[in-house]
Short mmCIF file of N, CA and C in Angstrom, two decimals:
data_model
loop_
_atom_site.label_atom_id
_atom_site.label_comp_id
_atom_site.label_asym_id
_atom_site.label_seq_id
_atom_site.Cartn_x
_atom_site.Cartn_y
_atom_site.Cartn_z
N UNK A 1 -219.68 25.12 13.13
CA UNK A 1 -219.13 25.90 12.25
C UNK A 1 -219.31 27.56 12.43
N UNK A 2 -219.92 27.41 13.66
CA UNK A 2 -220.19 28.95 13.81
C UNK A 2 -219.00 29.58 14.96
N UNK A 3 -218.05 30.39 14.28
CA UNK A 3 -217.20 31.05 15.35
C UNK A 3 -217.53 32.40 16.27
N UNK A 4 -216.57 31.80 17.52
CA UNK A 4 -217.15 33.00 18.14
C UNK A 4 -215.69 33.43 19.12
N UNK A 5 -214.75 33.06 18.51
CA UNK A 5 -213.70 33.64 18.98
C UNK A 5 -212.78 34.81 18.35
N UNK A 6 -213.44 34.77 17.30
CA UNK A 6 -212.85 35.97 16.52
C UNK A 6 -213.36 36.63 15.33
N UNK A 7 -213.31 37.88 14.69
CA UNK A 7 -213.88 38.55 13.74
C UNK A 7 -214.31 37.69 12.45
N UNK A 8 -215.20 38.22 11.67
CA UNK A 8 -215.15 37.42 10.62
C UNK A 8 -214.31 38.14 9.94
N UNK A 9 -213.82 39.33 9.81
CA UNK A 9 -212.75 40.11 9.03
C UNK A 9 -211.22 39.07 9.38
N UNK A 10 -211.11 38.75 10.17
CA UNK A 10 -210.17 37.95 10.84
C UNK A 10 -210.35 36.18 10.49
N UNK A 11 -211.35 36.04 10.56
CA UNK A 11 -211.74 34.62 10.10
C UNK A 11 -211.43 34.34 8.44
N UNK A 12 -212.09 35.33 7.40
CA UNK A 12 -212.07 35.81 6.32
C UNK A 12 -210.03 35.17 6.08
N UNK A 13 -209.57 36.33 6.60
CA UNK A 13 -208.07 36.02 6.30
C UNK A 13 -207.01 35.31 6.75
N UNK A 14 -207.58 34.41 8.07
CA UNK A 14 -207.15 33.26 8.24
C UNK A 14 -207.47 32.01 7.43
N UNK A 15 -208.53 31.23 6.72
CA UNK A 15 -208.88 30.95 6.03
C UNK A 15 -207.89 31.00 4.87
N UNK A 16 -208.28 32.15 4.01
CA UNK A 16 -207.17 32.27 3.24
C UNK A 16 -206.12 31.87 3.32
N UNK A 17 -205.49 31.86 4.56
CA UNK A 17 -204.15 32.10 4.46
C UNK A 17 -204.05 30.29 4.54
N UNK A 18 -204.76 29.48 5.19
CA UNK A 18 -205.09 28.01 4.97
C UNK A 18 -205.24 27.63 3.31
N UNK A 19 -206.17 28.20 2.97
CA UNK A 19 -206.37 27.23 2.03
C UNK A 19 -205.70 28.41 0.28
N UNK A 20 -205.44 29.74 0.41
CA UNK A 20 -205.03 30.15 -0.68
C UNK A 20 -206.38 30.69 -1.38
N UNK A 21 -207.53 30.45 -1.09
CA UNK A 21 -208.38 31.35 -1.47
C UNK A 21 -208.97 32.41 -0.86
N UNK A 22 -209.85 33.35 -1.47
CA UNK A 22 -209.80 34.13 -0.97
C UNK A 22 -211.98 34.23 -1.15
N UNK A 23 -211.55 34.96 0.57
CA UNK A 23 -213.49 35.10 0.93
C UNK A 23 -213.78 36.36 0.90
N UNK A 24 -215.33 36.40 0.44
CA UNK A 24 -215.60 37.82 0.79
C UNK A 24 -217.43 37.56 1.32
N UNK A 25 -217.74 38.71 2.24
CA UNK A 25 -218.97 38.87 2.80
C UNK A 25 -219.59 39.26 1.89
N UNK A 26 -219.33 39.56 0.79
CA UNK A 26 -220.12 40.42 -0.48
C UNK A 26 -220.93 41.76 0.47
N UNK A 27 -220.09 42.43 0.93
CA UNK A 27 -220.63 43.52 1.78
C UNK A 27 -222.05 43.67 2.49
N UNK A 28 -221.75 42.61 3.07
CA UNK A 28 -222.77 42.52 4.41
C UNK A 28 -224.19 41.45 3.59
N UNK A 29 -223.31 40.54 3.07
CA UNK A 29 -224.91 39.29 2.26
C UNK A 29 -224.27 38.60 3.56
N UNK A 30 -224.73 37.46 3.08
CA UNK A 30 -224.96 36.37 3.54
C UNK A 30 -223.17 35.68 3.44
N UNK A 31 -222.68 35.42 4.84
CA UNK A 31 -221.00 34.96 4.75
C UNK A 31 -220.88 33.13 4.73
N UNK A 32 -221.12 32.71 3.64
CA UNK A 32 -220.50 31.75 3.76
C UNK A 32 -218.86 31.27 3.45
N UNK A 33 -218.03 31.34 4.79
CA UNK A 33 -216.66 31.05 4.74
C UNK A 33 -216.24 29.59 4.77
N UNK A 34 -216.37 28.94 3.75
CA UNK A 34 -215.81 27.38 3.91
C UNK A 34 -216.87 26.84 5.23
N UNK A 35 -217.93 26.87 5.46
CA UNK A 35 -219.20 26.48 6.22
C UNK A 35 -218.94 27.18 7.36
N UNK A 36 -217.76 28.27 7.89
CA UNK A 36 -217.65 28.85 8.90
C UNK A 36 -218.23 30.26 8.97
N UNK A 37 -218.50 30.60 9.92
CA UNK A 37 -219.53 31.96 10.03
C UNK A 37 -219.11 32.85 11.76
N UNK A 38 -218.67 33.78 11.67
CA UNK A 38 -218.45 34.44 12.67
C UNK A 38 -219.13 35.30 13.23
N UNK A 39 -219.55 35.66 14.27
CA UNK A 39 -220.93 36.74 15.13
C UNK A 39 -220.03 38.13 15.09
N UNK A 40 -218.93 38.21 15.10
CA UNK A 40 -218.31 39.36 15.60
C UNK A 40 -217.95 40.37 14.52
N UNK A 41 -217.74 41.45 14.50
CA UNK A 41 -217.13 42.33 12.95
C UNK A 41 -216.24 43.15 13.60
N UNK A 42 -215.11 43.21 13.17
CA UNK A 42 -213.79 44.27 13.63
C UNK A 42 -213.17 44.59 12.32
N UNK A 43 -212.34 45.31 12.66
CA UNK A 43 -211.38 46.32 11.65
C UNK A 43 -210.47 44.94 10.74
N UNK A 44 -210.38 45.16 9.53
CA UNK A 44 -209.45 44.64 8.51
C UNK A 44 -207.90 44.32 8.79
N UNK A 45 -207.35 42.77 9.10
CA UNK A 45 -206.15 42.95 9.48
C UNK A 45 -205.23 43.71 8.38
N UNK A 46 -203.85 44.11 9.06
CA UNK A 46 -203.22 44.82 8.48
C UNK A 46 -201.65 43.57 8.51
N UNK A 47 -201.12 44.02 7.17
CA UNK A 47 -200.46 43.13 6.52
C UNK A 47 -199.12 44.37 5.97
N UNK A 48 -198.02 44.30 7.25
CA UNK A 48 -196.78 45.09 6.27
C UNK A 48 -195.71 44.58 6.23
N UNK A 49 -194.89 45.41 5.25
CA UNK A 49 -193.63 44.60 5.10
C UNK A 49 -192.21 45.59 5.56
N UNK A 50 -191.16 44.99 5.76
CA UNK A 50 -190.11 45.41 6.24
C UNK A 50 -188.85 45.13 5.99
N UNK A 51 -187.96 45.66 5.21
CA UNK A 51 -187.15 45.07 4.66
C UNK A 51 -185.75 44.25 5.16
N UNK A 52 -185.93 44.62 6.39
CA UNK A 52 -185.24 44.02 7.56
C UNK A 52 -185.65 43.56 8.42
N UNK A 53 -185.14 42.48 8.93
CA UNK A 53 -185.34 41.59 10.44
C UNK A 53 -185.50 42.86 11.24
N UNK A 54 -184.17 43.94 12.01
CA UNK A 54 -184.49 44.65 12.26
C UNK A 54 -185.46 45.76 12.22
N UNK A 55 -185.46 46.07 10.80
CA UNK A 55 -186.97 47.04 10.64
C UNK A 55 -188.05 46.74 11.27
N UNK A 56 -188.42 45.25 10.75
CA UNK A 56 -189.40 44.69 11.61
C UNK A 56 -189.76 44.65 12.91
N UNK A 57 -188.76 43.99 13.49
CA UNK A 57 -188.59 44.66 14.95
C UNK A 57 -189.00 45.87 15.35
N UNK A 58 -188.92 46.88 14.56
CA UNK A 58 -189.38 48.35 14.95
C UNK A 58 -190.93 48.35 14.80
N UNK A 59 -191.28 47.61 13.70
CA UNK A 59 -192.70 48.06 13.43
C UNK A 59 -193.60 47.46 14.39
N UNK A 60 -193.22 46.10 14.98
CA UNK A 60 -193.60 45.29 15.96
C UNK A 60 -193.83 46.21 17.19
N UNK A 61 -192.72 46.57 17.96
CA UNK A 61 -192.99 47.69 18.73
C UNK A 61 -193.64 49.01 18.72
N UNK A 62 -193.49 49.60 17.25
CA UNK A 62 -194.60 50.68 16.84
C UNK A 62 -195.96 50.38 16.84
N UNK A 63 -196.64 48.98 16.36
CA UNK A 63 -197.70 48.41 16.25
C UNK A 63 -198.33 48.38 17.78
N UNK A 64 -197.22 47.71 18.85
CA UNK A 64 -198.00 47.87 20.54
C UNK A 64 -198.42 49.13 20.67
N UNK A 65 -197.58 50.35 20.47
CA UNK A 65 -197.68 51.48 21.02
C UNK A 65 -198.42 52.30 20.62
N UNK A 66 -198.92 51.91 19.33
CA UNK A 66 -200.20 52.11 18.89
C UNK A 66 -201.54 51.29 19.14
N UNK A 67 -201.38 50.16 19.59
CA UNK A 67 -202.78 49.50 20.35
C UNK A 67 -202.64 50.05 22.09
N UNK A 68 -201.88 50.84 22.34
CA UNK A 68 -201.83 51.10 23.50
C UNK A 68 -201.11 50.26 24.52
N UNK A 69 -202.07 50.79 25.85
CA UNK A 69 -201.17 49.70 26.79
C UNK A 69 -200.90 48.47 27.01
N UNK A 70 -200.07 47.27 26.19
CA UNK A 70 -200.49 46.37 26.71
C UNK A 70 -200.02 45.44 27.48
N UNK A 71 -199.83 46.03 28.66
CA UNK A 71 -199.41 45.00 29.82
C UNK A 71 -200.34 44.45 30.47
N UNK A 72 -201.48 44.21 30.17
CA UNK A 72 -202.64 43.22 30.54
C UNK A 72 -202.65 42.21 30.08
N UNK A 73 -201.71 41.45 29.46
CA UNK A 73 -201.62 40.29 28.48
C UNK A 73 -202.48 40.35 27.75
N UNK A 74 -203.42 41.01 27.12
CA UNK A 74 -204.26 40.99 25.81
C UNK A 74 -203.99 41.03 24.50
N UNK A 75 -202.38 41.33 24.79
CA UNK A 75 -201.87 41.30 23.67
C UNK A 75 -200.85 40.43 23.20
N UNK A 76 -200.55 40.00 21.93
CA UNK A 76 -199.26 39.07 21.67
C UNK A 76 -198.85 38.93 20.71
N UNK A 77 -197.12 38.44 20.38
CA UNK A 77 -196.62 38.55 19.53
C UNK A 77 -195.90 36.73 19.23
N UNK A 78 -196.50 36.67 18.01
CA UNK A 78 -196.44 35.50 17.47
C UNK A 78 -195.31 34.94 16.69
N UNK A 79 -194.15 34.64 16.47
CA UNK A 79 -193.31 34.54 15.48
C UNK A 79 -193.19 32.74 15.29
N UNK A 80 -192.64 32.74 13.81
CA UNK A 80 -192.27 30.89 13.44
C UNK A 80 -190.74 30.39 14.58
N UNK A 81 -189.91 31.00 14.87
CA UNK A 81 -188.89 30.17 15.53
C UNK A 81 -188.91 30.39 17.00
N UNK A 82 -188.06 30.25 17.65
CA UNK A 82 -187.57 30.52 19.09
C UNK A 82 -187.15 31.58 19.25
N UNK A 83 -185.32 31.27 18.02
CA UNK A 83 -184.50 32.77 18.10
C UNK A 83 -184.93 33.81 17.44
N UNK A 84 -186.24 33.72 16.70
CA UNK A 84 -186.80 35.21 16.60
C UNK A 84 -187.95 36.10 18.25
N UNK A 85 -188.43 34.55 18.53
CA UNK A 85 -189.19 34.85 19.67
C UNK A 85 -188.13 35.50 20.82
N UNK A 86 -186.85 35.26 21.09
CA UNK A 86 -185.97 35.60 21.91
C UNK A 86 -185.65 37.02 21.58
N UNK A 87 -185.36 37.16 20.19
CA UNK A 87 -184.92 38.37 19.42
C UNK A 87 -186.50 39.77 20.03
N UNK A 88 -187.54 39.31 19.46
CA UNK A 88 -188.53 39.84 19.81
C UNK A 88 -188.70 40.49 21.78
N UNK A 89 -188.16 39.45 22.56
CA UNK A 89 -188.33 39.59 23.94
C UNK A 89 -187.62 41.10 24.34
N UNK A 90 -186.04 40.28 22.90
CA UNK A 90 -185.22 41.60 24.01
C UNK A 90 -185.23 42.91 23.66
N UNK A 91 -186.03 42.99 21.95
CA UNK A 91 -186.13 44.52 21.95
C UNK A 91 -187.04 45.20 22.38
N UNK A 92 -188.25 44.32 22.86
CA UNK A 92 -189.40 44.82 23.66
C UNK A 92 -189.05 45.34 25.28
N UNK A 93 -188.20 44.21 25.89
CA UNK A 93 -187.63 44.86 26.99
C UNK A 93 -186.93 46.14 26.95
N UNK A 94 -185.79 46.17 25.82
CA UNK A 94 -185.38 47.38 25.55
C UNK A 94 -186.00 48.56 25.60
N UNK A 95 -187.24 48.48 25.13
CA UNK A 95 -187.84 49.59 24.86
C UNK A 95 -188.80 49.95 25.68
N UNK A 96 -188.60 48.92 26.90
CA UNK A 96 -189.62 49.29 28.09
C UNK A 96 -191.19 48.57 28.54
N UNK A 97 -191.31 47.94 27.09
CA UNK A 97 -192.48 47.40 27.54
C UNK A 97 -192.28 46.29 28.01
N UNK A 98 -193.44 45.22 28.67
CA UNK A 98 -193.58 44.58 29.67
C UNK A 98 -193.48 43.42 28.98
N UNK A 99 -192.88 42.24 28.65
CA UNK A 99 -192.50 41.03 27.99
C UNK A 99 -192.87 39.62 28.90
N UNK A 100 -193.49 39.05 28.22
CA UNK A 100 -193.56 37.58 29.30
C UNK A 100 -193.45 36.28 27.99
N UNK A 101 -192.69 35.88 27.92
CA UNK A 101 -192.23 34.42 27.08
C UNK A 101 -193.19 33.48 27.28
N UNK A 102 -193.98 33.03 25.84
CA UNK A 102 -194.73 31.93 26.39
C UNK A 102 -193.71 30.26 26.39
N UNK A 103 -194.09 29.76 27.15
CA UNK A 103 -193.57 28.49 27.27
C UNK A 103 -194.06 27.08 26.94
N UNK A 104 -193.68 25.80 27.36
CA UNK A 104 -194.26 24.84 27.04
C UNK A 104 -195.52 24.48 27.73
N UNK A 105 -195.58 25.34 29.00
CA UNK A 105 -196.99 25.45 29.83
C UNK A 105 -197.63 26.37 29.72
N UNK A 106 -197.38 27.61 28.59
CA UNK A 106 -197.79 28.59 28.38
C UNK A 106 -197.40 29.96 29.12
N UNK A 107 -198.21 31.22 29.43
CA UNK A 107 -197.24 31.85 29.29
C UNK A 107 -196.87 31.95 31.07
N UNK A 108 -196.03 32.34 31.58
CA UNK A 108 -195.07 32.68 32.85
C UNK A 108 -195.92 33.46 33.77
N UNK A 109 -196.48 34.67 33.24
CA UNK A 109 -197.26 35.16 33.97
C UNK A 109 -198.49 35.93 33.05
N UNK A 110 -199.63 36.08 33.52
CA UNK A 110 -200.69 36.65 32.88
C UNK A 110 -200.75 38.09 32.24
N UNK A 111 -199.57 39.07 32.94
CA UNK A 111 -199.36 40.40 32.39
C UNK A 111 -198.48 40.47 31.71
N UNK A 112 -198.08 41.37 30.78
CA UNK A 112 -197.20 42.15 29.77
C UNK A 112 -197.71 41.61 28.55
N UNK A 113 -196.96 41.53 27.39
CA UNK A 113 -197.09 41.27 26.35
C UNK A 113 -196.48 40.03 26.15
N UNK A 114 -197.46 38.86 25.50
CA UNK A 114 -197.31 37.24 25.25
C UNK A 114 -196.19 37.32 24.39
N UNK A 115 -195.26 36.73 24.18
CA UNK A 115 -194.05 36.32 22.62
C UNK A 115 -194.17 34.87 22.54
N UNK A 116 -194.49 34.51 21.48
CA UNK A 116 -193.71 33.35 21.43
C UNK A 116 -194.46 32.20 20.05
N UNK A 117 -193.76 31.08 19.61
CA UNK A 117 -193.42 30.63 18.73
C UNK A 117 -194.90 29.96 17.97
N UNK A 118 -195.02 30.00 16.89
CA UNK A 118 -196.28 29.56 16.65
C UNK A 118 -196.89 28.16 16.97
N UNK A 119 -196.20 27.38 17.36
CA UNK A 119 -196.35 26.10 18.01
C UNK A 119 -197.23 26.30 19.43
N UNK A 120 -196.91 27.70 20.19
CA UNK A 120 -196.88 27.57 21.43
C UNK A 120 -198.32 28.28 21.93
N UNK A 121 -199.14 28.66 20.56
CA UNK A 121 -200.29 29.68 20.70
C UNK A 121 -201.31 28.85 20.67
N UNK A 122 -201.34 27.09 20.15
CA UNK A 122 -202.76 26.56 20.27
C UNK A 122 -203.39 26.80 21.53
N UNK A 123 -204.51 26.92 21.87
CA UNK A 123 -205.34 26.78 22.74
C UNK A 123 -205.46 28.07 23.56
N UNK A 124 -204.74 29.14 22.82
CA UNK A 124 -204.26 30.76 23.91
C UNK A 124 -205.53 31.35 23.14
N UNK A 125 -205.65 32.52 23.30
CA UNK A 125 -206.20 33.50 23.08
C UNK A 125 -206.21 35.41 23.52
N UNK A 126 -206.48 35.41 22.57
CA UNK A 126 -205.75 37.39 22.66
C UNK A 126 -206.66 38.36 21.94
N UNK A 127 -206.56 39.12 22.55
CA UNK A 127 -207.62 40.93 21.84
C UNK A 127 -206.56 40.88 20.96
N UNK A 128 -205.48 41.09 20.88
CA UNK A 128 -204.82 41.44 19.34
C UNK A 128 -203.53 40.93 19.46
N UNK A 129 -202.77 40.49 17.96
CA UNK A 129 -202.08 39.26 17.97
C UNK A 129 -201.16 40.30 16.75
N UNK A 130 -199.66 39.74 16.95
CA UNK A 130 -199.37 40.21 15.97
C UNK A 130 -198.33 38.80 15.35
N UNK A 131 -198.50 38.53 14.24
CA UNK A 131 -197.68 37.53 13.66
C UNK A 131 -196.55 38.02 12.85
N UNK A 132 -195.51 38.30 13.51
CA UNK A 132 -194.14 38.74 12.98
C UNK A 132 -193.37 37.47 12.38
N UNK A 133 -192.48 37.85 11.17
CA UNK A 133 -191.36 36.65 10.47
C UNK A 133 -192.30 35.92 9.84
N UNK A 134 -193.06 36.62 8.74
CA UNK A 134 -194.34 35.86 8.22
C UNK A 134 -193.34 36.30 6.71
N UNK A 135 -192.19 35.59 6.10
CA UNK A 135 -190.93 35.83 5.66
C UNK A 135 -190.77 34.33 5.05
N UNK A 136 -190.79 34.52 3.70
CA UNK A 136 -189.77 33.62 2.75
C UNK A 136 -188.95 32.95 2.93
N UNK A 137 -189.33 31.35 3.68
CA UNK A 137 -188.25 31.09 3.90
C UNK A 137 -188.26 30.71 6.01
N UNK A 138 -189.14 31.53 6.23
CA UNK A 138 -189.37 31.03 7.69
C UNK A 138 -190.86 30.09 7.57
N UNK A 139 -191.71 31.02 7.00
CA UNK A 139 -193.14 30.36 6.50
C UNK A 139 -193.70 30.03 5.09
N UNK A 140 -193.67 29.05 4.80
CA UNK A 140 -192.89 27.84 5.52
C UNK A 140 -191.23 27.55 5.82
N UNK A 141 -191.05 26.94 6.48
CA UNK A 141 -189.72 26.59 6.81
C UNK A 141 -188.94 26.47 5.20
N UNK A 142 -187.43 27.04 5.54
CA UNK A 142 -187.14 26.37 4.30
C UNK A 142 -186.08 25.17 4.61
N UNK A 143 -186.44 24.53 5.27
CA UNK A 143 -185.73 23.18 5.43
C UNK A 143 -186.34 22.21 4.68
N UNK A 144 -187.67 22.32 4.79
CA UNK A 144 -188.89 21.65 3.69
C UNK A 144 -188.70 21.39 2.27
N UNK A 145 -187.71 22.42 1.91
CA UNK A 145 -187.54 22.18 0.23
C UNK A 145 -186.94 21.01 -0.06
N UNK A 146 -186.17 20.38 0.72
CA UNK A 146 -185.44 19.36 0.43
C UNK A 146 -186.17 18.14 0.15
N UNK A 147 -187.05 18.09 0.53
CA UNK A 147 -188.46 17.00 0.35
C UNK A 147 -188.92 17.24 -0.92
N UNK A 148 -188.80 18.50 -1.68
CA UNK A 148 -189.36 19.14 -3.02
C UNK A 148 -189.42 17.59 -3.98
N UNK A 149 -188.19 17.29 -4.28
CA UNK A 149 -188.08 16.55 -5.58
C UNK A 149 -188.24 14.70 -4.95
N UNK A 150 -187.65 14.63 -3.61
CA UNK A 150 -187.31 13.70 -3.04
C UNK A 150 -188.33 13.24 -2.43
N UNK A 151 -189.36 13.77 -1.73
CA UNK A 151 -190.17 13.36 -1.33
C UNK A 151 -191.43 13.78 -1.22
N UNK A 152 -192.06 13.84 -2.41
CA UNK A 152 -192.87 15.21 -2.66
C UNK A 152 -194.07 15.41 -1.78
N UNK A 153 -194.61 13.87 -1.23
CA UNK A 153 -195.75 13.64 -0.33
C UNK A 153 -195.45 14.06 1.25
N UNK A 154 -194.12 13.82 1.34
CA UNK A 154 -193.51 14.78 3.06
C UNK A 154 -193.78 16.31 2.34
N UNK A 155 -193.18 16.50 1.81
CA UNK A 155 -193.06 18.20 1.26
C UNK A 155 -194.75 18.89 1.37
N UNK A 156 -195.66 17.90 0.54
CA UNK A 156 -197.05 18.76 0.57
C UNK A 156 -197.31 18.67 2.37
N UNK A 157 -197.15 17.45 3.14
CA UNK A 157 -197.59 17.20 4.49
C UNK A 157 -196.82 18.53 5.69
N UNK A 158 -195.43 18.77 4.90
CA UNK A 158 -194.64 19.71 5.75
C UNK A 158 -195.06 21.27 5.68
N UNK A 159 -195.40 21.44 4.06
CA UNK A 159 -196.24 22.60 3.79
C UNK A 159 -197.50 22.81 4.50
N UNK A 160 -198.38 21.87 4.00
CA UNK A 160 -199.26 21.92 4.91
C UNK A 160 -199.65 22.21 6.60
N UNK A 161 -198.41 21.59 7.02
CA UNK A 161 -198.23 21.58 8.36
C UNK A 161 -198.03 23.45 8.84
N UNK A 162 -196.92 23.81 8.18
CA UNK A 162 -196.78 24.96 8.40
C UNK A 162 -197.84 25.70 8.44
N UNK A 163 -198.60 25.74 7.16
CA UNK A 163 -199.63 26.48 6.37
C UNK A 163 -200.57 26.66 7.82
N UNK A 164 -200.87 25.44 8.23
CA UNK A 164 -201.92 25.14 9.55
C UNK A 164 -201.61 26.38 10.87
N UNK A 165 -200.13 25.83 11.17
CA UNK A 165 -199.53 26.78 11.97
C UNK A 165 -199.94 28.21 11.87
N UNK A 166 -200.07 28.51 10.66
CA UNK A 166 -200.24 30.07 10.44
C UNK A 166 -201.27 30.37 10.55
N UNK A 167 -202.49 29.45 10.33
CA UNK A 167 -204.07 29.64 10.23
C UNK A 167 -204.16 29.89 11.92
N UNK A 168 -203.52 28.91 12.58
CA UNK A 168 -204.00 28.57 14.27
C UNK A 168 -203.05 30.03 15.03
N UNK A 169 -202.06 30.80 14.23
CA UNK A 169 -202.06 32.16 15.05
C UNK A 169 -203.01 33.26 15.00
N UNK A 170 -203.00 33.00 13.85
CA UNK A 170 -204.29 34.00 12.79
C UNK A 170 -205.66 34.23 13.95
N UNK A 171 -205.95 32.73 14.33
CA UNK A 171 -207.34 32.71 14.73
C UNK A 171 -206.87 32.56 16.44
N UNK A 172 -205.89 33.08 17.05
CA UNK A 172 -205.95 33.45 18.25
C UNK A 172 -206.28 34.63 18.71
N UNK A 173 -206.72 35.25 17.81
CA UNK A 173 -206.68 36.96 17.77
C UNK A 173 -207.94 37.38 17.44
N UNK A 174 -208.93 37.86 18.47
CA UNK A 174 -210.25 38.00 18.81
C UNK A 174 -210.64 39.38 17.67
N UNK A 175 -209.30 40.42 18.11
CA UNK A 175 -210.62 41.72 17.53
C UNK A 175 -209.22 42.43 16.67
N UNK A 176 -208.09 42.37 16.58
CA UNK A 176 -207.64 42.86 15.70
C UNK A 176 -206.18 41.86 15.31
N UNK A 177 -206.00 41.73 14.44
CA UNK A 177 -204.68 40.81 13.79
C UNK A 177 -203.39 41.94 13.10
N UNK A 178 -202.14 41.96 13.27
CA UNK A 178 -201.50 42.49 11.86
C UNK A 178 -200.49 41.22 12.03
N UNK A 179 -199.87 41.38 10.41
CA UNK A 179 -198.94 40.49 10.11
C UNK A 179 -198.24 40.88 9.65
N UNK A 180 -196.92 40.86 9.58
CA UNK A 180 -195.72 41.44 9.42
C UNK A 180 -194.14 40.61 8.61
N UNK A 181 -193.44 41.07 7.84
CA UNK A 181 -192.63 40.40 7.44
C UNK A 181 -191.35 41.18 6.95
N UNK A 182 -190.48 40.32 6.99
CA UNK A 182 -188.82 41.27 6.12
C UNK A 182 -189.08 40.28 4.90
N UNK A 183 -188.24 41.12 3.91
CA UNK A 183 -187.90 40.34 2.77
C UNK A 183 -189.22 40.17 1.99
N UNK A 184 -188.89 38.74 1.37
CA UNK A 184 -189.81 38.39 0.77
C UNK A 184 -191.00 37.90 1.63
N UNK A 185 -192.20 38.07 1.13
CA UNK A 185 -193.52 37.54 2.15
C UNK A 185 -193.32 35.71 1.97
N UNK A 186 -193.94 35.15 3.01
CA UNK A 186 -194.28 34.16 2.79
C UNK A 186 -195.05 33.52 1.66
N UNK A 187 -194.98 32.62 1.00
CA UNK A 187 -195.59 32.42 -0.74
C UNK A 187 -197.19 32.04 0.34
N UNK A 188 -197.51 31.88 1.74
CA UNK A 188 -199.02 31.76 2.10
C UNK A 188 -199.72 33.30 1.97
N UNK A 189 -198.96 34.25 2.06
CA UNK A 189 -199.58 35.36 2.14
C UNK A 189 -200.26 35.80 0.60
N UNK A 190 -199.37 35.27 -0.76
CA UNK A 190 -199.61 35.51 -2.12
C UNK A 190 -201.10 35.84 -2.31
N UNK A 191 -201.77 35.06 -2.06
CA UNK A 191 -203.29 35.63 -2.63
C UNK A 191 -203.76 37.00 -1.96
N UNK A 192 -203.45 37.01 -0.81
CA UNK A 192 -203.93 38.40 0.09
C UNK A 192 -202.70 39.63 -0.65
N UNK A 193 -201.80 39.13 -0.86
CA UNK A 193 -201.27 40.95 -1.33
C UNK A 193 -201.04 41.06 -2.45
N UNK A 194 -201.70 39.74 -3.47
CA UNK A 194 -202.49 40.05 -5.02
C UNK A 194 -203.56 41.16 -5.31
N UNK A 195 -203.90 41.26 -4.05
CA UNK A 195 -205.03 42.66 -3.97
C UNK A 195 -204.83 43.64 -4.42
#
C-alpha cells in the first residue's frame, strides 16, 4: 500500500480517476488514499481543455516546451488510440521535438519524448507524462455504449477496463502529470472538473 513511484498529488488524482471519488490529504494530515500512501510530494496535476484535437496537439507541444528539454527519455505522451499516437508523433517531429513511439516491446530508443497508447504504458515510468485525448467517446471508448442496454454486465466491465487504463497511465508519472482533452471531457474526469 506504500507508493514509491509517484507523488501523493498524482496518486490522489489517479485514484480519483479510478473510483470517481475525491481524496484529500487534509492539508498535511495523515493521508489515507484507499489504503495507499505516497512518500513523495509534488505539484498538483494539470487539467486543460482544448476546443479541437488540433488545438490539443498544440497544448501538448507547448507543455513539452514548458517542461524544458524532453530529449532524455524522461517525458512521455500517452493517448487512447494508435491513430492519435501517430498524429502526436507527426506533430512533435514537425516541431523539431525528438520523438520515439512505444511499440509492443517498449520504446525503440531510450532518448526522445516517448509516445504511445495507454495499453503500451504498463510497466513503464517517466518523470513527466501528458495524457492527451481524454475526451468523451475516446475514454471510455464510444463503441462500448452499444453494450449499455444489450449486455449491461459487459458494458460495466468494458467501462471499468477503460477507467483502469486511465489509472495506469496516470500512475506512470513520477513527478508531474498533465491531462488534456478536446471537446467534451471524459466522464471519468467529472469529479475532478466539478471542483
